[in-house]
PDB file of C-alpha atoms in Angstrom:
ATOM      1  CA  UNK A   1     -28.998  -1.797 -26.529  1.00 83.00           C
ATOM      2  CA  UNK A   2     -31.885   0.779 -26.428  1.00 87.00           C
ATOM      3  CA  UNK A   3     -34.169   0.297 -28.567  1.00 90.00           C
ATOM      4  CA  UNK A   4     -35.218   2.281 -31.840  1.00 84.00           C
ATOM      5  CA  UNK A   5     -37.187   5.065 -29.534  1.00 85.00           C
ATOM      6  CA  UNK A   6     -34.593   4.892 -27.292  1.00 87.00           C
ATOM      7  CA  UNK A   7     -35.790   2.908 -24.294  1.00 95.00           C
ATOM      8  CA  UNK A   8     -33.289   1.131 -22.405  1.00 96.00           C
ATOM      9  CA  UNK A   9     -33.731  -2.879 -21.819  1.00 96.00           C
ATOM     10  CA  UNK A  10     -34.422  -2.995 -17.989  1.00 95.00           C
ATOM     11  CA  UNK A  11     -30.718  -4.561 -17.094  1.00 94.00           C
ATOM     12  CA  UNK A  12     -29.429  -1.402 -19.245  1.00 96.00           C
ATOM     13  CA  UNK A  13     -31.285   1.312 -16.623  1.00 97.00           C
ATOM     14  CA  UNK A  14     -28.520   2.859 -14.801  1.00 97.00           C
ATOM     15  CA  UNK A  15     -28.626   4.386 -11.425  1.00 98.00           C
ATOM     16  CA  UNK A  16     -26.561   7.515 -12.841  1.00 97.00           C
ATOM     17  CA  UNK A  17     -29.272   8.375 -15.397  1.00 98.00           C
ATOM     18  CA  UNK A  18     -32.012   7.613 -13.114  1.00 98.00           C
ATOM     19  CA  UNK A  19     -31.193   9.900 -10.762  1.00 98.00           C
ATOM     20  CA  UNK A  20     -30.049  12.145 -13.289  1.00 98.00           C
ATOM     21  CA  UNK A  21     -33.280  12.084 -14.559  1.00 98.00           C
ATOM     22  CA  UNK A  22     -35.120  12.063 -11.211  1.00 98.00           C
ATOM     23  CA  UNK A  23     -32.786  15.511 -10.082  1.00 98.00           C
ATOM     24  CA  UNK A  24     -35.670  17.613 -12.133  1.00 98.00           C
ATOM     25  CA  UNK A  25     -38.780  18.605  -9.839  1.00 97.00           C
ATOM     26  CA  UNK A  26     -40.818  18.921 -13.255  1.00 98.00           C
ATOM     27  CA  UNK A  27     -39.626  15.191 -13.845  1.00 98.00           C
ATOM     28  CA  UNK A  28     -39.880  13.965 -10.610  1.00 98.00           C
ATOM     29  CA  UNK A  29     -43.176  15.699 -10.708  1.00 97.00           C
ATOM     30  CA  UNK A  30     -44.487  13.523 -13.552  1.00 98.00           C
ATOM     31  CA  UNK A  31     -43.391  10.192 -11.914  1.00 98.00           C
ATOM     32  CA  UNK A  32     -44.910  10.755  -9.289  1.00 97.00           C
ATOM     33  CA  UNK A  33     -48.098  11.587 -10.957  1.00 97.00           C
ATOM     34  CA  UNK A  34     -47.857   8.005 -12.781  1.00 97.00           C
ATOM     35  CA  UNK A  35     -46.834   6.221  -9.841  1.00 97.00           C
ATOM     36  CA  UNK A  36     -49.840   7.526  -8.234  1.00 96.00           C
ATOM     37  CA  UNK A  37     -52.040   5.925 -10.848  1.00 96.00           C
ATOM     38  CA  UNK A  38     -53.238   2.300 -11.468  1.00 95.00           C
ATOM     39  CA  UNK A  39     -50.101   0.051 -13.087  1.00 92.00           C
ATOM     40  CA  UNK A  40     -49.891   0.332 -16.859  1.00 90.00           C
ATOM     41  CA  UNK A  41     -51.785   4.019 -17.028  1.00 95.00           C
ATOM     42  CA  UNK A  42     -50.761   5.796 -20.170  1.00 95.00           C
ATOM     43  CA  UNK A  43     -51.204   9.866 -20.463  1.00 96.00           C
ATOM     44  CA  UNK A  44     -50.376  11.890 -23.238  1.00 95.00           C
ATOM     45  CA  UNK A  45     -47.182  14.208 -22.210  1.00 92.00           C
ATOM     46  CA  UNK A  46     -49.939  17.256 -21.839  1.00 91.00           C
ATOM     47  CA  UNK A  47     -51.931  15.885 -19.560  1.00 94.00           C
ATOM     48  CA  UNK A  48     -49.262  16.854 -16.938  1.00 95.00           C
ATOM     49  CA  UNK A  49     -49.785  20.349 -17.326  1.00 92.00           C
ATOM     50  CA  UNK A  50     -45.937  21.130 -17.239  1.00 95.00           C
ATOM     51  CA  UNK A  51     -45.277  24.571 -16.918  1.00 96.00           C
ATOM     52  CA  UNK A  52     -42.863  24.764 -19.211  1.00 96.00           C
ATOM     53  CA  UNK A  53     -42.928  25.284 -23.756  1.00 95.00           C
ATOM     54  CA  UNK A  54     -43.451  22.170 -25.850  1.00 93.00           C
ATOM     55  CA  UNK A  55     -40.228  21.495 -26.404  1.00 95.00           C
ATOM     56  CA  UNK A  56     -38.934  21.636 -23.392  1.00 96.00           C
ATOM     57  CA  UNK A  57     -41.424  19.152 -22.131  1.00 95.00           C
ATOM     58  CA  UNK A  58     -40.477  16.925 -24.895  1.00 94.00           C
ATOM     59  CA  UNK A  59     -36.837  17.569 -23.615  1.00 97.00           C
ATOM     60  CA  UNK A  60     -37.769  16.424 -20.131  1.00 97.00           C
ATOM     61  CA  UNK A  61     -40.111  13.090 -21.272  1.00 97.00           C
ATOM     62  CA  UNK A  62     -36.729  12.609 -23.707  1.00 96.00           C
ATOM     63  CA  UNK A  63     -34.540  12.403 -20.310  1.00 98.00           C
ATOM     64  CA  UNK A  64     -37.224  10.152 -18.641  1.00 98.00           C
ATOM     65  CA  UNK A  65     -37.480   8.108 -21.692  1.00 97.00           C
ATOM     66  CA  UNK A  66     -33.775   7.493 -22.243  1.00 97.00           C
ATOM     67  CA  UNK A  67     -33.510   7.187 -18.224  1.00 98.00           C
ATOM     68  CA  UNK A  68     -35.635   3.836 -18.047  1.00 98.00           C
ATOM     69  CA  UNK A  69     -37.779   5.439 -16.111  1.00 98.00           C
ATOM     70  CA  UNK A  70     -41.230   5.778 -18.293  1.00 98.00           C
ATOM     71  CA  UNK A  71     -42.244   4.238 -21.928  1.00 97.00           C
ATOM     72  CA  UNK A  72     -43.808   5.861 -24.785  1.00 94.00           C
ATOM     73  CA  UNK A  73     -45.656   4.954 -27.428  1.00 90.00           C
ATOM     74  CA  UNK A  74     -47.779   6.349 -30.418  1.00 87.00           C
ATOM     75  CA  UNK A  75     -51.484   5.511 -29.989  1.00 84.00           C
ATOM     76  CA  UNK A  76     -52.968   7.129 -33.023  1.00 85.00           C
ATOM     77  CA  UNK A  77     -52.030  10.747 -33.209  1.00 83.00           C
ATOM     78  CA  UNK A  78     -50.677  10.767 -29.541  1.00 84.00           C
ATOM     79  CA  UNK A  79     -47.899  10.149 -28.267  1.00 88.00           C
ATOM     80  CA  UNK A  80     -48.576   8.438 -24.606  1.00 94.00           C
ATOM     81  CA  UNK A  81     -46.460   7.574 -21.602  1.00 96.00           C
ATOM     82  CA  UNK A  82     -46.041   5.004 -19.233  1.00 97.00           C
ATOM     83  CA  UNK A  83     -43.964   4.085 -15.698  1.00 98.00           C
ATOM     84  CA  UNK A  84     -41.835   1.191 -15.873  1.00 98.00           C
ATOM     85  CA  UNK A  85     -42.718   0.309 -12.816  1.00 97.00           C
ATOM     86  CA  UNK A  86     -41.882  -3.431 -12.652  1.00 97.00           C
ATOM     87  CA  UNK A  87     -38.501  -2.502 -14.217  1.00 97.00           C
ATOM     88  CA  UNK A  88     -37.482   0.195 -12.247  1.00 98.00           C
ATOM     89  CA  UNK A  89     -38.860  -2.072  -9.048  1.00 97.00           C
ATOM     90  CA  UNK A  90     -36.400  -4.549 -10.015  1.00 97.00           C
ATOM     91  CA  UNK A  91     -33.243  -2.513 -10.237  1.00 97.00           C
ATOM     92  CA  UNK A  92     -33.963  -0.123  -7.571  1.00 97.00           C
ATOM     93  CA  UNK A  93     -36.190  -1.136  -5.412  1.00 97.00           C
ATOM     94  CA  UNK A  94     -38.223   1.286  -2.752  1.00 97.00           C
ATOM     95  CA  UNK A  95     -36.856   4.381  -5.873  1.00 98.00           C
ATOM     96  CA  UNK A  96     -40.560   4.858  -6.466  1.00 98.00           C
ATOM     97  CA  UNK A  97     -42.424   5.165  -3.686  1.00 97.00           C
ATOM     98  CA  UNK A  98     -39.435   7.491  -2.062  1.00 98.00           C
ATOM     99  CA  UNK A  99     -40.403   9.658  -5.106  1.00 98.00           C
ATOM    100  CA  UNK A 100     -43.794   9.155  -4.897  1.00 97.00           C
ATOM    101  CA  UNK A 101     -43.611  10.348  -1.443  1.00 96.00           C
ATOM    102  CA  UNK A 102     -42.749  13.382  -1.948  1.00 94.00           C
ATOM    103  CA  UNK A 103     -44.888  16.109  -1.045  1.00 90.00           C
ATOM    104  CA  UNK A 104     -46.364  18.415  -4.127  1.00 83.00           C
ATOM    105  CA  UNK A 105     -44.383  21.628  -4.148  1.00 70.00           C
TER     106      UNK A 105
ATOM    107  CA  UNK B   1     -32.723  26.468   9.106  1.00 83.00           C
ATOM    108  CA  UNK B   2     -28.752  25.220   7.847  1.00 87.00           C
ATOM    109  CA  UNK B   3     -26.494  25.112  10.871  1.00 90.00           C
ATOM    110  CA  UNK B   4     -23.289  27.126  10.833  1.00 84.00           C
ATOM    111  CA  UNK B   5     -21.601  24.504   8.455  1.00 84.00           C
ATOM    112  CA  UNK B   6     -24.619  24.129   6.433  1.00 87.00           C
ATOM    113  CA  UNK B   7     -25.617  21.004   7.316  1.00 95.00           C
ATOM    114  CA  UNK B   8     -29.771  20.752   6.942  1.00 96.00           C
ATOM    115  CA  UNK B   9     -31.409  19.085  10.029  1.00 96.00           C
ATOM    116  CA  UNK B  10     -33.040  15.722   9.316  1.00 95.00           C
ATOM    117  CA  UNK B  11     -36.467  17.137   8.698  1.00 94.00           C
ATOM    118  CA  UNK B  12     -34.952  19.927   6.301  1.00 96.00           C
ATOM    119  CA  UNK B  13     -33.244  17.145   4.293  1.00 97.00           C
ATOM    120  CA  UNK B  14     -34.770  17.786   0.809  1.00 97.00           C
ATOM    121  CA  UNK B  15     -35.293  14.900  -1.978  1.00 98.00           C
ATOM    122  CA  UNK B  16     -34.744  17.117  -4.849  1.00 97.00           C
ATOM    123  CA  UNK B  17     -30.880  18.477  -3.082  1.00 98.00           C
ATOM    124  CA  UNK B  18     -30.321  14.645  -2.259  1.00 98.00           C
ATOM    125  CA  UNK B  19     -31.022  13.355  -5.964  1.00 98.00           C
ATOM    126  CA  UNK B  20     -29.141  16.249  -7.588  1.00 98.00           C
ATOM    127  CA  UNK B  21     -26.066  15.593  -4.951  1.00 98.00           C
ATOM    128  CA  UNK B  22     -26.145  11.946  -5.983  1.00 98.00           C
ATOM    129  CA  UNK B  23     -26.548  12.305  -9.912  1.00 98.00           C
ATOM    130  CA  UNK B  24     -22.770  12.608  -9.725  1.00 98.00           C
ATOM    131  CA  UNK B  25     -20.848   9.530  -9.942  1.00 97.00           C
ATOM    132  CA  UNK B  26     -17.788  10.949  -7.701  1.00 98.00           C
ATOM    133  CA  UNK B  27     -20.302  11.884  -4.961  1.00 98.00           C
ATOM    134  CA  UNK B  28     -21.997   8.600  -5.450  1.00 98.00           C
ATOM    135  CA  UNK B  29     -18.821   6.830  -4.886  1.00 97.00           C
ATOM    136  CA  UNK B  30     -18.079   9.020  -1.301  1.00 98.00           C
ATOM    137  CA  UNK B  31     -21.539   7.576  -0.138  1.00 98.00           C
ATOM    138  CA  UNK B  32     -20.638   4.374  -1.518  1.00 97.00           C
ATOM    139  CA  UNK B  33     -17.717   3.927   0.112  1.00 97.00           C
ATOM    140  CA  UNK B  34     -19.126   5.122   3.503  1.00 97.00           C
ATOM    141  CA  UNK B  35     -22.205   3.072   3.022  1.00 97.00           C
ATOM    142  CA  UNK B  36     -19.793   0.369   3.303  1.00 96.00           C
ATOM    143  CA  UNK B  37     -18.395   1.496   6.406  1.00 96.00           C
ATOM    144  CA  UNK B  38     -19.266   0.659   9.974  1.00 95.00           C
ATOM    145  CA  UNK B  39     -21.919   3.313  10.904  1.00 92.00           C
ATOM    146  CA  UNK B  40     -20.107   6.563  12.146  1.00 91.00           C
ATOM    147  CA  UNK B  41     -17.012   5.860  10.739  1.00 95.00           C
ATOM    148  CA  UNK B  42     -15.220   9.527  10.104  1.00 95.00           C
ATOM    149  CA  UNK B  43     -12.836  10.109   7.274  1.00 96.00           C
ATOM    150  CA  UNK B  44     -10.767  13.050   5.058  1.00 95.00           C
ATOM    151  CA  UNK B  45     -11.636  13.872   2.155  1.00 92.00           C
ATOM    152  CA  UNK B  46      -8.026  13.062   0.936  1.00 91.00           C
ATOM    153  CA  UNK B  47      -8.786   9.797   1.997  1.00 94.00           C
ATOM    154  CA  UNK B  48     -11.403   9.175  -1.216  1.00 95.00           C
ATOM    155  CA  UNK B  49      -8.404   9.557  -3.278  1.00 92.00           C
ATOM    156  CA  UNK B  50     -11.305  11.200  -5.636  1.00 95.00           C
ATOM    157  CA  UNK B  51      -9.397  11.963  -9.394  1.00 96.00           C
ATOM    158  CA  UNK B  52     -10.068  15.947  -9.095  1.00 96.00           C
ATOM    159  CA  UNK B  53      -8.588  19.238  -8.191  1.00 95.00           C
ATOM    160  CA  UNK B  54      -8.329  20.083  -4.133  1.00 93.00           C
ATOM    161  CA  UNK B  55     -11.128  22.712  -5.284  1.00 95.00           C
ATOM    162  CA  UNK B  56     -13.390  19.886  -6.887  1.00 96.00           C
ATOM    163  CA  UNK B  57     -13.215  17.751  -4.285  1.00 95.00           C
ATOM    164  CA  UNK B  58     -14.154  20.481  -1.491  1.00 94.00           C
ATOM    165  CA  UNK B  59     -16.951  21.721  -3.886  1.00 97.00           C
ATOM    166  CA  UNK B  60     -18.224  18.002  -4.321  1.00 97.00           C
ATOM    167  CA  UNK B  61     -17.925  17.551  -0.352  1.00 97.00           C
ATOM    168  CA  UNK B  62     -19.969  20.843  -0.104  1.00 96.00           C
ATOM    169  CA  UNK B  63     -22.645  19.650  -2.351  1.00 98.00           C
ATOM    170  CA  UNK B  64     -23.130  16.901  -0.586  1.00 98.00           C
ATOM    171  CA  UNK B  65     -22.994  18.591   3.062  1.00 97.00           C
ATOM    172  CA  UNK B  66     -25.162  21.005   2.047  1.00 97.00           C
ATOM    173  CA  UNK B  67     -27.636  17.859   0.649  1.00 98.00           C
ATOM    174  CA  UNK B  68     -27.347  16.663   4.143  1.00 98.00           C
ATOM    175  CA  UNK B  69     -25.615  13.120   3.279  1.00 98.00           C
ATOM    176  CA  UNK B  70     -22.800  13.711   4.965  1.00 98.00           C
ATOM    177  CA  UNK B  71     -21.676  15.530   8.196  1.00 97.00           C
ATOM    178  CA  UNK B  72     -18.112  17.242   8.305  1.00 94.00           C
ATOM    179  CA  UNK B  73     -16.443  18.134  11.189  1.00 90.00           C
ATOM    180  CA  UNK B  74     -12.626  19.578  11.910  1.00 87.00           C
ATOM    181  CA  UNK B  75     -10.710  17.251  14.292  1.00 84.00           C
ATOM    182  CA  UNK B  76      -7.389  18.898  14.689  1.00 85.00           C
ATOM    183  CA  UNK B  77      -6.204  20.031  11.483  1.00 83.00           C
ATOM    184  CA  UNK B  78      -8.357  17.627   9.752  1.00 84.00           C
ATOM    185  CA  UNK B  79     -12.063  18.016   7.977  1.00 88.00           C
ATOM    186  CA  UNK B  80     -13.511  14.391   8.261  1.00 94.00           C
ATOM    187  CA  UNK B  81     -16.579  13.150   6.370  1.00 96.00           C
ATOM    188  CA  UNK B  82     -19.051  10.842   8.114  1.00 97.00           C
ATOM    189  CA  UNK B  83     -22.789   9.570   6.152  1.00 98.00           C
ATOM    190  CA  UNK B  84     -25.716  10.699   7.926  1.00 98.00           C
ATOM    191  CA  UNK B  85     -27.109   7.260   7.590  1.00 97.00           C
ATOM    192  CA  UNK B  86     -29.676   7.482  10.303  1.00 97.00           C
ATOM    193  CA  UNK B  87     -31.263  10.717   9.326  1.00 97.00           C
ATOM    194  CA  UNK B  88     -31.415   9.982   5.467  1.00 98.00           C
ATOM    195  CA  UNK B  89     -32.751   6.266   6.435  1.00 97.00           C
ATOM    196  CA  UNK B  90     -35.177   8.126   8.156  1.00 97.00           C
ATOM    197  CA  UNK B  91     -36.133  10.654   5.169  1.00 97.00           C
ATOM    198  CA  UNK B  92     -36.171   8.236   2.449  1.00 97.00           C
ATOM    199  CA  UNK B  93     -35.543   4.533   3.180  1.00 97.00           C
ATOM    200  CA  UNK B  94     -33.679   2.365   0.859  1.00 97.00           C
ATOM    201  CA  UNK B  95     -32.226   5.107  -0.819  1.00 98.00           C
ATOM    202  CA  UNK B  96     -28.807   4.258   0.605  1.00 98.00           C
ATOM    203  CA  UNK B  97     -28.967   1.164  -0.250  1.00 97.00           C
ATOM    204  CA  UNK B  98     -29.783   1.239  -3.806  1.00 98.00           C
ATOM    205  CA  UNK B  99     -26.447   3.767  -3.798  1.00 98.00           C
ATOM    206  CA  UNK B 100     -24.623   0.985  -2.075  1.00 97.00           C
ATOM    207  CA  UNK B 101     -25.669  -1.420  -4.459  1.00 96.00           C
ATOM    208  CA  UNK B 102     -24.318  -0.096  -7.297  1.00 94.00           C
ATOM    209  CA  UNK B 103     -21.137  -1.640  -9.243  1.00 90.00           C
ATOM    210  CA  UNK B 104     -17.954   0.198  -8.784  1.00 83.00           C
ATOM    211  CA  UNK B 105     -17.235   1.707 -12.538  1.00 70.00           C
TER     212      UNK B 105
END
């Protein structure tokens, strides 16, 4: 089951909701921003500049969240997310770096 | 540019177009089943026995002509369906296999 914020355990992540999730360019755009980064980088949701209201980034980081395809967590006052990189590496392996290879629009 | 049918040449074949084409579990399972084929291997639509309207089925064949994963071509009176395995391999390796991988529902 996912758990109380709604990440799924890695064997849960399913290739439906993944690309589901990955279908977005704004989403797509903010995985690929993480997987260009060291392993384990965490950002707060506005660091990626979305073009878009605050709810409707929360909307998309919701869809990437519930995907399997980045963690969040609360650090203080912030709410900061991660790629699950190892994860999604395990169930899908070369998914990432065909996303990260996309070129910026 | 699109050829008469709409099918994208290899280097027009777009990630976002791909991912949205394959966020649908009916369109996965075409490219599933072709995957599984012996490369070039041309079949109906009909043939998919896909649970949807005539309509759906040619919309859902459009989508993912228009994506570039498949190439359709009239033989006869028939429209046959083949997986553009070379070009998408090409575009974004491993892709097709991570669709091929995944357990029938």
């Amino acid at each position: 089951m996912p758990d109380d914020e709604g990440h799924p355990a890695v064997g849960e992540i399913e290739l439906g909701s993944v690309l589901t999730a990955l279908a977005d360019p704004l989403r797509r755009r903010v995985v690929r921003v993480l997987a260009a980064e060291p392993d384990g980088t965490a950002r707060t949701c506005s660091s990626f500049a979305l073009p878009v209201s605050k709810a409707t980034v929360t909307h998309h980081f919701r869809i990437l969240r519930e995907a399997g395809l980045v963690r969040q967590v609360s650090r203080g006052n912030s709410r900061m997310a991660s790629l699950r990189r190892t994860d999604l590496e395990r169930r899908f392996p070369g998914l990432l770096a065909i996303v990260a290879a996309e070129p910026e629009e």
